[in-house]
Coordinates of C-alpha atoms in Angstrom, one line a residue:
M1419 CA -24.2 -12.7 58.0
S1420 CA -21.2 -10.8 56.7
E1421 CA -18.9 -13.4 55.2
L1422 CA -16.0 -12.9 52.8
F1423 CA -14.2 -15.9 51.4
G1424 CA -16.2 -18.1 53.8
I1425 CA -14.9 -16.3 56.9
N1426 CA -17.3 -14.6 59.3
I1427 CA -15.4 -11.3 60.0
A1428 CA -17.6 -10.2 62.9
A1429 CA -17.1 -13.3 64.9
S1430 CA -13.4 -13.8 64.3
G1431 CA -12.1 -10.3 64.9
A1432 CA -8.7 -8.9 64.1
T1433 CA -7.2 -12.2 63.1
A1434 CA -9.8 -12.8 60.5
L1435 CA -9.4 -9.3 59.2
L1436 CA -5.6 -9.8 58.9
T1437 CA -6.1 -13.2 57.2
L1438 CA -8.6 -11.6 54.8
V1439 CA -6.1 -8.8 53.9
V1440 CA -3.3 -11.4 53.3
L1441 CA -5.6 -13.5 51.2
M1442 CA -6.6 -10.5 49.1
I1443 CA -3.0 -9.6 48.6
L1444 CA -2.0 -13.1 47.6
R1445 CA -4.9 -13.4 45.1
G1446 CA -4.1 -10.1 43.5
L1447 CA -7.3 -8.4 44.7
L1448 CA -5.5 -5.8 46.8
V1449 CA -2.5 -4.0 45.1
P1450 CA -0.6 -0.9 46.0
R1451 CA -1.7 2.4 44.4
S1452 CA 1.7 2.8 42.7
T1453 CA 1.2 -0.6 41.0
L1454 CA -2.3 0.4 39.9
D1455 CA -1.0 3.8 38.6
D1456 CA 1.7 2.0 36.7
A1457 CA -0.8 -0.3 35.1
R1458 CA -3.0 2.6 34.1
A1459 CA 0.0 4.5 32.7
D1460 CA 0.9 1.5 30.6
R1461 CA -2.6 1.1 29.4
D1462 CA -2.8 4.8 28.3
Y1463 CA 0.6 4.5 26.6
W1464 CA -0.4 1.4 24.6
R1465 CA -3.8 2.9 23.7
A1466 CA -2.1 6.0 22.4
A1467 CA 0.5 3.9 20.5
H1468 CA -2.3 1.9 18.9
G1469 CA -4.1 5.1 17.8
E1470 CA -0.9 6.4 16.2
E1471 CA -0.3 3.0 14.4
V1472 CA -3.8 3.0 13.0
K1473 CA -3.3 6.5 11.6
A1474 CA 0.1 5.5 10.1
R1475 CA -1.5 2.4 8.4
Q1476 CA -4.3 4.6 7.0
A1477 CA -1.7 7.1 5.6
E1478 CA 0.3 4.1 4.2
R1479 CA -2.9 2.7 2.6
E1480 CA -3.6 6.1 1.0
L1481 CA -0.1 6.4 -0.3
T1482 CA -0.1 2.9 -1.7
N1483 CA -3.4 3.6 -3.6
E1484 CA -1.9 6.8 -5.0
L1485 CA 1.3 5.0 -6.1
L1486 CA -0.8 2.3 -7.8
E1487 CA -2.8 4.9 -9.7
V1488 CA 0.5 6.5 -10.9
A1489 CA 1.8 3.0 -11.9
R1490 CA -1.4 2.3 -13.9
T1491 CA -1.1 5.7 -15.6
A1492 CA 2.5 5.0 -16.5
D1493 CA 1.6 1.6 -17.8
H1494 CA -1.1 3.0 -20.1
V1495 CA 1.3 5.7 -21.4
L1496 CA 4.1 3.1 -22.1
A1497 CA 1.6 0.7 -23.7
A1498 CA 0.4 3.5 -26.0
L1499 CA 3.9 4.3 -27.3
P1500 CA 4.9 2.8 -30.6
Q1501 CA 7.5 0.0 -30.4
P1502 CA 10.6 0.2 -32.6
A1503 CA 11.0 -2.6 -35.2
S1504 CA 14.1 -4.0 -33.4
A1505 CA 12.1 -4.5 -30.2
R1506 CA 9.4 -6.4 -32.1
E1507 CA 12.0 -8.7 -33.6
V1508 CA 13.6 -9.5 -30.3
T1509 CA 10.1 -10.1 -28.8
N1510 CA 9.2 -12.4 -31.6
R1511 CA 12.5 -14.2 -31.5
D1512 CA 12.2 -14.8 -27.7
A1513 CA 8.7 -16.2 -28.3
V1514 CA 9.9 -18.6 -31.0
D1515 CA 12.8 -19.7 -28.8
Q1516 CA 10.5 -20.5 -25.9
T1517 CA 8.0 -22.5 -28.0
S1518 CA 10.7 -24.6 -29.5
Q1519 CA 12.1 -25.8 -26.1

């Protein structure tokens, strides 16, 4: 009729009820409200921390993209500058030294 964990509560009385409560505590089905409140507070804290971390990663991603664009622009500007003759000679000399090895 009304069985919990295979125990007929109506037929067994107070002993069955006490046994049921002890079993629920041992199995973790029955916890104090303070424990439940602590678990909920931890959940809320970590959920908020995750939200902040996602926002920080997005800001970091945007900053990285901006810095990459600045680096590309600087690369194009530097590539467009004329090289002095001495720099060309050093570059050519290094290329010859590497191929002869």
